[in-house]
Amino acid sequence: MIIPKSLEELAGYVETGKNVFFFTADWCGDCRFIKPVLPEIEAAFPDYQFIEVDRDEFIDVAAKWNIFGIPSFVVLDNGKELGRLVNKDRKTKAEITDFIQGLTV
């Protein structure tokens, strides 16, 4: 999981590559619930880079991308949005896996 340290670094991932953006926050219980299985999900999708975006640190990006619930996932391919799993509900490994598989078909 890549954790950008600046807006410029985050912007680079937005524009280049196949990336799954995981919007999260330290205080989010549902985010802490899913985080331990994310390495397994990453391993299942080697064509994607996984980028952890702290919603509080990048609040302007979250607002611009309409991320009003976390944990949420947005998938981009060279700047083009392929899909989003954005809501405030707790996500399961199966839900996230199904979501990403649905984008690669």
mmCIF file of N, CA and C in Angstrom:
data_model
loop_
_atom_site.group_PDB
_atom_site.id
_atom_site.type_symbol
_atom_site.label_atom_id
_atom_site.label_comp_id
_atom_site.label_asym_id
_atom_site.label_seq_id
_atom_site.Cartn_x
_atom_site.Cartn_y
_atom_site.Cartn_z
ATOM 1 N N MET A 1 0.859 -1.177 0.000
ATOM 2 C CA MET A 1 0.000 0.000 0.000
ATOM 3 C C MET A 1 0.904 1.238 0.000
ATOM 4 N N ILE A 2 0.657 2.113 -0.912
ATOM 5 C CA ILE A 2 1.413 3.362 -1.016
ATOM 6 C C ILE A 2 0.670 4.437 -0.228
ATOM 7 N N ILE A 3 1.408 5.201 0.573
ATOM 8 C CA ILE A 3 0.803 6.288 1.351
ATOM 9 C C ILE A 3 1.444 7.594 0.904
ATOM 10 N N PRO A 4 0.751 8.382 0.087
ATOM 11 C CA PRO A 4 1.314 9.646 -0.391
ATOM 12 C C PRO A 4 1.540 10.627 0.761
ATOM 13 N N LYS A 5 2.652 11.358 0.670
ATOM 14 C CA LYS A 5 3.002 12.319 1.712
ATOM 15 C C LYS A 5 2.625 13.754 1.346
ATOM 16 N N SER A 6 2.261 13.970 0.072
ATOM 17 C CA SER A 6 1.933 15.329 -0.368
ATOM 18 C C SER A 6 0.841 15.278 -1.432
ATOM 19 N N LEU A 7 0.237 16.427 -1.660
ATOM 20 C CA LEU A 7 -0.781 16.542 -2.697
ATOM 21 C C LEU A 7 -0.162 16.284 -4.073
ATOM 22 N N GLU A 8 1.071 16.732 -4.272
ATOM 23 C CA GLU A 8 1.746 16.531 -5.548
ATOM 24 C C GLU A 8 1.977 15.038 -5.808
ATOM 25 N N GLU A 9 2.404 14.318 -4.769
ATOM 26 C CA GLU A 9 2.613 12.875 -4.917
ATOM 27 C C GLU A 9 1.295 12.172 -5.224
ATOM 28 N N LEU A 10 0.236 12.530 -4.510
ATOM 29 C CA LEU A 10 -1.087 11.946 -4.755
ATOM 30 C C LEU A 10 -1.534 12.233 -6.182
ATOM 31 N N ALA A 11 -1.332 13.458 -6.652
ATOM 32 C CA ALA A 11 -1.737 13.842 -8.006
ATOM 33 C C ALA A 11 -1.029 12.988 -9.055
ATOM 34 N N GLY A 12 0.217 12.620 -8.804
ATOM 35 C CA GLY A 12 0.951 11.773 -9.740
ATOM 36 C C GLY A 12 0.287 10.418 -9.909
ATOM 37 N N TYR A 13 -0.215 9.859 -8.805
ATOM 38 C CA TYR A 13 -0.902 8.568 -8.876
ATOM 39 C C TYR A 13 -2.258 8.697 -9.560
ATOM 40 N N VAL A 14 -2.876 9.838 -9.440
ATOM 41 C CA VAL A 14 -4.177 10.057 -10.079
ATOM 42 C C VAL A 14 -4.026 10.002 -11.592
ATOM 43 N N GLU A 15 -2.938 10.570 -12.097
ATOM 44 C CA GLU A 15 -2.788 10.731 -13.541
ATOM 45 C C GLU A 15 -2.089 9.566 -14.233
ATOM 46 N N THR A 16 -1.359 8.741 -13.479
ATOM 47 C CA THR A 16 -0.538 7.704 -14.100
ATOM 48 C C THR A 16 -0.769 6.350 -13.449
ATOM 49 N N GLY A 17 -1.028 5.352 -14.270
ATOM 50 C CA GLY A 17 -1.127 3.987 -13.783
ATOM 51 C C GLY A 17 -2.551 3.554 -13.465
ATOM 52 N N LYS A 18 -2.658 2.264 -13.144
ATOM 53 C CA LYS A 18 -3.928 1.683 -12.707
ATOM 54 C C LYS A 18 -3.893 1.642 -11.185
ATOM 55 N N ASN A 19 -4.713 2.466 -10.556
ATOM 56 C CA ASN A 19 -4.620 2.656 -9.120
ATOM 57 C C ASN A 19 -5.971 2.528 -8.428
ATOM 58 N N VAL A 20 -5.936 1.891 -7.266
ATOM 59 C CA VAL A 20 -7.097 1.794 -6.382
ATOM 60 C C VAL A 20 -6.830 2.724 -5.209
ATOM 61 N N PHE A 21 -7.651 3.753 -5.082
ATOM 62 C CA PHE A 21 -7.518 4.716 -3.995
ATOM 63 C C PHE A 21 -8.427 4.293 -2.854
ATOM 64 N N PHE A 22 -7.822 4.063 -1.705
ATOM 65 C CA PHE A 22 -8.523 3.639 -0.491
ATOM 66 C C PHE A 22 -8.594 4.842 0.438
ATOM 67 N N PHE A 23 -9.791 5.425 0.541
ATOM 68 C CA PHE A 23 -10.006 6.570 1.421
ATOM 69 C C PHE A 23 -10.332 6.064 2.820
ATOM 70 N N THR A 24 -9.589 6.561 3.800
ATOM 71 C CA THR A 24 -9.664 6.053 5.156
ATOM 72 C C THR A 24 -9.365 7.180 6.144
ATOM 73 N N ALA A 25 -9.471 6.868 7.424
ATOM 74 C CA ALA A 25 -9.075 7.790 8.496
ATOM 75 C C ALA A 25 -8.783 6.967 9.741
ATOM 76 N N ASP A 26 -7.874 7.476 10.576
ATOM 77 C CA ASP A 26 -7.488 6.752 11.790
ATOM 78 C C ASP A 26 -8.675 6.463 12.710
ATOM 79 N N TRP A 27 -9.607 7.376 12.773
ATOM 80 C CA TRP A 27 -10.722 7.261 13.716
ATOM 81 C C TRP A 27 -11.854 6.369 13.193
ATOM 82 N N CYS A 28 -11.748 5.910 11.961
ATOM 83 C CA CYS A 28 -12.829 5.164 11.303
ATOM 84 C C CYS A 28 -12.770 3.682 11.671
ATOM 85 N N GLY A 29 -13.726 3.226 12.448
ATOM 86 C CA GLY A 29 -13.780 1.824 12.860
ATOM 87 C C GLY A 29 -13.943 0.868 11.695
ATOM 88 N N ASP A 30 -14.776 1.219 10.730
ATOM 89 C CA ASP A 30 -14.981 0.347 9.572
ATOM 90 C C ASP A 30 -13.720 0.275 8.698
ATOM 91 N N CYS A 31 -12.936 1.350 8.699
ATOM 92 C CA CYS A 31 -11.660 1.340 7.968
ATOM 93 C C CYS A 31 -10.672 0.403 8.653
ATOM 94 N N ARG A 32 -10.605 0.476 9.982
ATOM 95 C CA ARG A 32 -9.712 -0.404 10.736
ATOM 96 C C ARG A 32 -10.148 -1.861 10.576
ATOM 97 N N PHE A 33 -11.444 -2.107 10.392
ATOM 98 C CA PHE A 33 -11.966 -3.457 10.198
ATOM 99 C C PHE A 33 -11.430 -4.071 8.903
ATOM 100 N N ILE A 34 -11.405 -3.302 7.815
ATOM 101 C CA ILE A 34 -11.041 -3.855 6.510
ATOM 102 C C ILE A 34 -9.534 -3.798 6.256
ATOM 103 N N LYS A 35 -8.820 -2.911 6.913
ATOM 104 C CA LYS A 35 -7.403 -2.711 6.624
ATOM 105 C C LYS A 35 -6.553 -3.981 6.726
ATOM 106 N N PRO A 36 -6.773 -4.879 7.700
ATOM 107 C CA PRO A 36 -5.935 -6.090 7.780
ATOM 108 C C PRO A 36 -6.039 -7.019 6.569
ATOM 109 N N VAL A 37 -7.143 -6.986 5.812
ATOM 110 C CA VAL A 37 -7.269 -7.873 4.649
ATOM 111 C C VAL A 37 -6.848 -7.203 3.344
ATOM 112 N N LEU A 38 -6.539 -5.926 3.395
ATOM 113 C CA LEU A 38 -6.155 -5.240 2.162
ATOM 114 C C LEU A 38 -4.896 -5.827 1.514
ATOM 115 N N PRO A 39 -3.877 -6.287 2.276
ATOM 116 C CA PRO A 39 -2.738 -6.927 1.592
ATOM 117 C C PRO A 39 -3.151 -8.147 0.760
ATOM 118 N N GLU A 40 -4.125 -8.916 1.224
ATOM 119 C CA GLU A 40 -4.619 -10.061 0.456
ATOM 120 C C GLU A 40 -5.312 -9.587 -0.823
ATOM 121 N N ILE A 41 -6.086 -8.513 -0.716
ATOM 122 C CA ILE A 41 -6.778 -7.968 -1.884
ATOM 123 C C ILE A 41 -5.744 -7.422 -2.875
ATOM 124 N N GLU A 42 -4.741 -6.713 -2.365
ATOM 125 C CA GLU A 42 -3.669 -6.207 -3.231
ATOM 126 C C GLU A 42 -2.993 -7.349 -3.985
ATOM 127 N N ALA A 43 -2.690 -8.433 -3.287
ATOM 128 C CA ALA A 43 -2.017 -9.579 -3.902
ATOM 129 C C ALA A 43 -2.866 -10.204 -5.000
ATOM 130 N N ALA A 44 -4.183 -10.140 -4.855
ATOM 131 C CA ALA A 44 -5.093 -10.729 -5.843
ATOM 132 C C ALA A 44 -5.186 -9.883 -7.112
ATOM 133 N N PHE A 45 -4.744 -8.618 -7.040
ATOM 134 C CA PHE A 45 -4.849 -7.708 -8.189
ATOM 135 C C PHE A 45 -3.500 -7.042 -8.446
ATOM 136 N N PRO A 46 -2.526 -7.811 -8.929
ATOM 137 C CA PRO A 46 -1.171 -7.271 -9.111
ATOM 138 C C PRO A 46 -1.064 -6.191 -10.191
ATOM 139 N N ASP A 47 -2.069 -6.060 -11.046
ATOM 140 C CA ASP A 47 -2.036 -5.026 -12.084
ATOM 141 C C ASP A 47 -2.333 -3.638 -11.524
ATOM 142 N N TYR A 48 -2.794 -3.578 -10.285
ATOM 143 C CA TYR A 48 -3.160 -2.307 -9.664
ATOM 144 C C TYR A 48 -2.194 -1.935 -8.547
ATOM 145 N N GLN A 49 -1.964 -0.639 -8.399
ATOM 146 C CA GLN A 49 -1.298 -0.111 -7.212
ATOM 147 C C GLN A 49 -2.394 0.343 -6.256
ATOM 148 N N PHE A 50 -2.216 0.083 -4.992
ATOM 149 C CA PHE A 50 -3.176 0.508 -3.986
ATOM 150 C C PHE A 50 -2.615 1.714 -3.254
ATOM 151 N N ILE A 51 -3.396 2.785 -3.228
ATOM 152 C CA ILE A 51 -2.977 4.055 -2.651
ATOM 153 C C ILE A 51 -3.885 4.365 -1.471
ATOM 154 N N GLU A 52 -3.297 4.481 -0.285
ATOM 155 C CA GLU A 52 -4.069 4.829 0.911
ATOM 156 C C GLU A 52 -4.141 6.347 1.022
ATOM 157 N N VAL A 53 -5.361 6.877 1.060
ATOM 158 C CA VAL A 53 -5.569 8.316 1.134
ATOM 159 C C VAL A 53 -6.254 8.636 2.458
ATOM 160 N N ASP A 54 -5.539 9.346 3.317
ATOM 161 C CA ASP A 54 -6.116 9.778 4.589
ATOM 162 C C ASP A 54 -7.120 10.892 4.301
ATOM 163 N N ARG A 55 -8.377 10.602 4.535
ATOM 164 C CA ARG A 55 -9.443 11.551 4.220
ATOM 165 C C ARG A 55 -9.254 12.874 4.928
ATOM 166 N N ASP A 56 -8.755 12.838 6.166
ATOM 167 C CA ASP A 56 -8.574 14.073 6.923
ATOM 168 C C ASP A 56 -7.392 14.887 6.399
ATOM 169 N N GLU A 57 -6.335 14.207 5.998
ATOM 170 C CA GLU A 57 -5.154 14.894 5.477
ATOM 171 C C GLU A 57 -5.425 15.490 4.100
ATOM 172 N N PHE A 58 -6.236 14.806 3.310
ATOM 173 C CA PHE A 58 -6.550 15.256 1.948
ATOM 174 C C PHE A 58 -8.050 15.557 1.834
ATOM 175 N N ILE A 59 -8.553 16.352 2.758
ATOM 176 C CA ILE A 59 -9.997 16.631 2.832
ATOM 177 C C ILE A 59 -10.509 17.313 1.561
ATOM 178 N N ASP A 60 -9.702 18.177 0.947
ATOM 179 C CA ASP A 60 -10.140 18.854 -0.279
ATOM 180 C C ASP A 60 -10.282 17.867 -1.435
ATOM 181 N N VAL A 61 -9.380 16.894 -1.514
ATOM 182 C CA VAL A 61 -9.473 15.858 -2.548
ATOM 183 C C VAL A 61 -10.723 15.014 -2.309
ATOM 184 N N ALA A 62 -10.939 14.630 -1.053
ATOM 185 C CA ALA A 62 -12.122 13.824 -0.721
ATOM 186 C C ALA A 62 -13.400 14.563 -1.106
ATOM 187 N N ALA A 63 -13.457 15.843 -0.812
ATOM 188 C CA ALA A 63 -14.656 16.630 -1.152
ATOM 189 C C ALA A 63 -14.819 16.732 -2.674
ATOM 190 N N LYS A 64 -13.722 16.989 -3.383
ATOM 191 C CA LYS A 64 -13.788 17.116 -4.842
ATOM 192 C C LYS A 64 -14.236 15.808 -5.491
ATOM 193 N N TRP A 65 -13.821 14.676 -4.907
ATOM 194 C CA TRP A 65 -14.171 13.368 -5.444
ATOM 195 C C TRP A 65 -15.486 12.840 -4.866
ATOM 196 N N ASN A 66 -16.182 13.669 -4.090
ATOM 197 C CA ASN A 66 -17.461 13.282 -3.469
ATOM 198 C C ASN A 66 -17.322 12.060 -2.572
ATOM 199 N N ILE A 67 -16.256 12.028 -1.776
ATOM 200 C CA ILE A 67 -16.047 10.961 -0.803
ATOM 201 C C ILE A 67 -16.615 11.451 0.521
ATOM 202 N N PHE A 68 -17.867 11.133 0.770
ATOM 203 C CA PHE A 68 -18.523 11.593 1.992
ATOM 204 C C PHE A 68 -18.770 10.462 2.976
ATOM 205 N N GLY A 69 -18.278 9.295 2.651
ATOM 206 C CA GLY A 69 -18.340 8.157 3.559
ATOM 207 C C GLY A 69 -17.083 7.332 3.384
ATOM 208 N N ILE A 70 -16.603 6.780 4.474
ATOM 209 C CA ILE A 70 -15.412 5.938 4.405
ATOM 210 C C ILE A 70 -15.649 4.678 5.217
ATOM 211 N N PRO A 71 -14.973 3.591 4.897
ATOM 212 C CA PRO A 71 -13.967 3.444 3.856
ATOM 213 C C PRO A 71 -14.592 3.461 2.461
ATOM 214 N N SER A 72 -13.875 4.049 1.528
ATOM 215 C CA SER A 72 -14.344 4.091 0.149
ATOM 216 C C SER A 72 -13.186 3.827 -0.790
ATOM 217 N N PHE A 73 -13.532 3.359 -1.986
ATOM 218 C CA PHE A 73 -12.541 2.991 -2.985
ATOM 219 C C PHE A 73 -12.898 3.629 -4.319
ATOM 220 N N VAL A 74 -11.899 4.217 -4.976
ATOM 221 C CA VAL A 74 -12.057 4.772 -6.316
ATOM 222 C C VAL A 74 -10.920 4.207 -7.159
ATOM 223 N N VAL A 75 -11.263 3.696 -8.345
ATOM 224 C CA VAL A 75 -10.275 3.089 -9.225
ATOM 225 C C VAL A 75 -10.107 3.957 -10.468
ATOM 226 N N LEU A 76 -8.839 4.307 -10.741
ATOM 227 C CA LEU A 76 -8.510 5.114 -11.911
ATOM 228 C C LEU A 76 -7.493 4.384 -12.767
ATOM 229 N N ASP A 77 -7.594 4.572 -14.072
ATOM 230 C CA ASP A 77 -6.605 4.072 -15.019
ATOM 231 C C ASP A 77 -6.115 5.266 -15.819
ATOM 232 N N ASN A 78 -4.894 5.716 -15.522
ATOM 233 C CA ASN A 78 -4.303 6.884 -16.179
ATOM 234 C C ASN A 78 -5.244 8.079 -16.176
ATOM 235 N N GLY A 79 -5.821 8.363 -15.004
ATOM 236 C CA GLY A 79 -6.665 9.530 -14.823
ATOM 237 C C GLY A 79 -8.134 9.322 -15.144
ATOM 238 N N LYS A 80 -8.487 8.207 -15.746
ATOM 239 C CA LYS A 80 -9.881 7.925 -16.098
ATOM 240 C C LYS A 80 -10.498 7.032 -15.029
ATOM 241 N N GLU A 81 -11.613 7.487 -14.478
ATOM 242 C CA GLU A 81 -12.271 6.690 -13.443
ATOM 243 C C GLU A 81 -12.916 5.455 -14.054
ATOM 244 N N LEU A 82 -12.563 4.296 -13.477
ATOM 245 C CA LEU A 82 -13.153 3.032 -13.908
ATOM 246 C C LEU A 82 -14.335 2.631 -13.043
ATOM 247 N N GLY A 83 -14.320 3.078 -11.789
ATOM 248 C CA GLY A 83 -15.421 2.728 -10.899
ATOM 249 C C GLY A 83 -15.174 3.238 -9.499
ATOM 250 N N ARG A 84 -16.249 3.182 -8.700
ATOM 251 C CA ARG A 84 -16.141 3.624 -7.312
ATOM 252 C C ARG A 84 -17.057 2.813 -6.423
ATOM 253 N N LEU A 85 -16.550 2.543 -5.248
ATOM 254 C CA LEU A 85 -17.301 1.883 -4.188
ATOM 255 C C LEU A 85 -17.274 2.872 -3.027
ATOM 256 N N VAL A 86 -18.192 3.825 -3.097
ATOM 257 C CA VAL A 86 -18.169 4.968 -2.186
ATOM 258 C C VAL A 86 -19.481 5.028 -1.415
ATOM 259 N N ASN A 87 -19.377 4.790 -0.116
ATOM 260 C CA ASN A 87 -20.491 4.963 0.810
ATOM 261 C C ASN A 87 -19.925 4.847 2.214
ATOM 262 N N LYS A 88 -20.758 4.985 3.204
ATOM 263 C CA LYS A 88 -20.282 4.951 4.584
ATOM 264 C C LYS A 88 -20.388 3.561 5.208
ATOM 265 N N ASP A 89 -20.795 2.579 4.415
ATOM 266 C CA ASP A 89 -21.006 1.236 4.953
ATOM 267 C C ASP A 89 -19.697 0.488 5.155
ATOM 268 N N ARG A 90 -19.697 -0.422 6.124
ATOM 269 C CA ARG A 90 -18.566 -1.332 6.320
ATOM 270 C C ARG A 90 -18.475 -2.220 5.082
ATOM 271 N N LYS A 91 -17.243 -2.413 4.603
ATOM 272 C CA LYS A 91 -17.039 -3.251 3.434
ATOM 273 C C LYS A 91 -16.377 -4.560 3.838
ATOM 274 N N THR A 92 -16.697 -5.617 3.109
ATOM 275 C CA THR A 92 -16.074 -6.913 3.345
ATOM 276 C C THR A 92 -15.036 -7.170 2.261
ATOM 277 N N LYS A 93 -14.173 -8.132 2.516
ATOM 278 C CA LYS A 93 -13.186 -8.529 1.521
ATOM 279 C C LYS A 93 -13.886 -8.956 0.229
ATOM 280 N N ALA A 94 -14.957 -9.728 0.356
ATOM 281 C CA ALA A 94 -15.694 -10.201 -0.824
ATOM 282 C C ALA A 94 -16.278 -9.036 -1.619
ATOM 283 N N GLU A 95 -16.837 -8.054 -0.948
ATOM 284 C CA GLU A 95 -17.415 -6.902 -1.651
ATOM 285 C C GLU A 95 -16.354 -6.139 -2.439
ATOM 286 N N ILE A 96 -15.214 -5.926 -1.831
ATOM 287 C CA ILE A 96 -14.147 -5.172 -2.487
ATOM 288 C C ILE A 96 -13.585 -5.974 -3.655
ATOM 289 N N THR A 97 -13.367 -7.260 -3.439
ATOM 290 C CA THR A 97 -12.862 -8.132 -4.489
ATOM 291 C C THR A 97 -13.826 -8.176 -5.667
ATOM 292 N N ASP A 98 -15.114 -8.356 -5.385
ATOM 293 C CA ASP A 98 -16.126 -8.379 -6.451
ATOM 294 C C ASP A 98 -16.155 -7.059 -7.217
ATOM 295 N N PHE A 99 -16.031 -5.964 -6.487
ATOM 296 C CA PHE A 99 -16.032 -4.637 -7.112
ATOM 297 C C PHE A 99 -14.870 -4.512 -8.095
ATOM 298 N N ILE A 100 -13.666 -4.862 -7.656
ATOM 299 C CA ILE A 100 -12.498 -4.726 -8.530
ATOM 300 C C ILE A 100 -12.568 -5.715 -9.691
ATOM 301 N N GLN A 101 -12.986 -6.951 -9.427
ATOM 302 C CA GLN A 101 -13.126 -7.931 -10.514
ATOM 303 C C GLN A 101 -14.111 -7.441 -11.559
ATOM 304 N N GLY A 102 -15.158 -6.781 -11.145
ATOM 305 C CA GLY A 102 -16.144 -6.260 -12.068
ATOM 306 C C GLY A 102 -15.579 -5.196 -13.019
ATOM 307 N N LEU A 103 -14.497 -4.564 -12.600
ATOM 308 C CA LEU A 103 -13.870 -3.533 -13.438
ATOM 309 C C LEU A 103 -12.943 -4.138 -14.471
ATOM 310 N N THR A 104 -12.447 -5.332 -14.216
ATOM 311 C CA THR A 104 -11.435 -5.926 -15.089
ATOM 312 C C THR A 104 -12.042 -6.846 -16.141
ATOM 313 N N VAL A 105 -13.347 -6.998 -16.121
ATOM 314 C CA VAL A 105 -13.999 -7.909 -17.069
ATOM 315 C C VAL A 105 -14.106 -7.240 -18.426
#
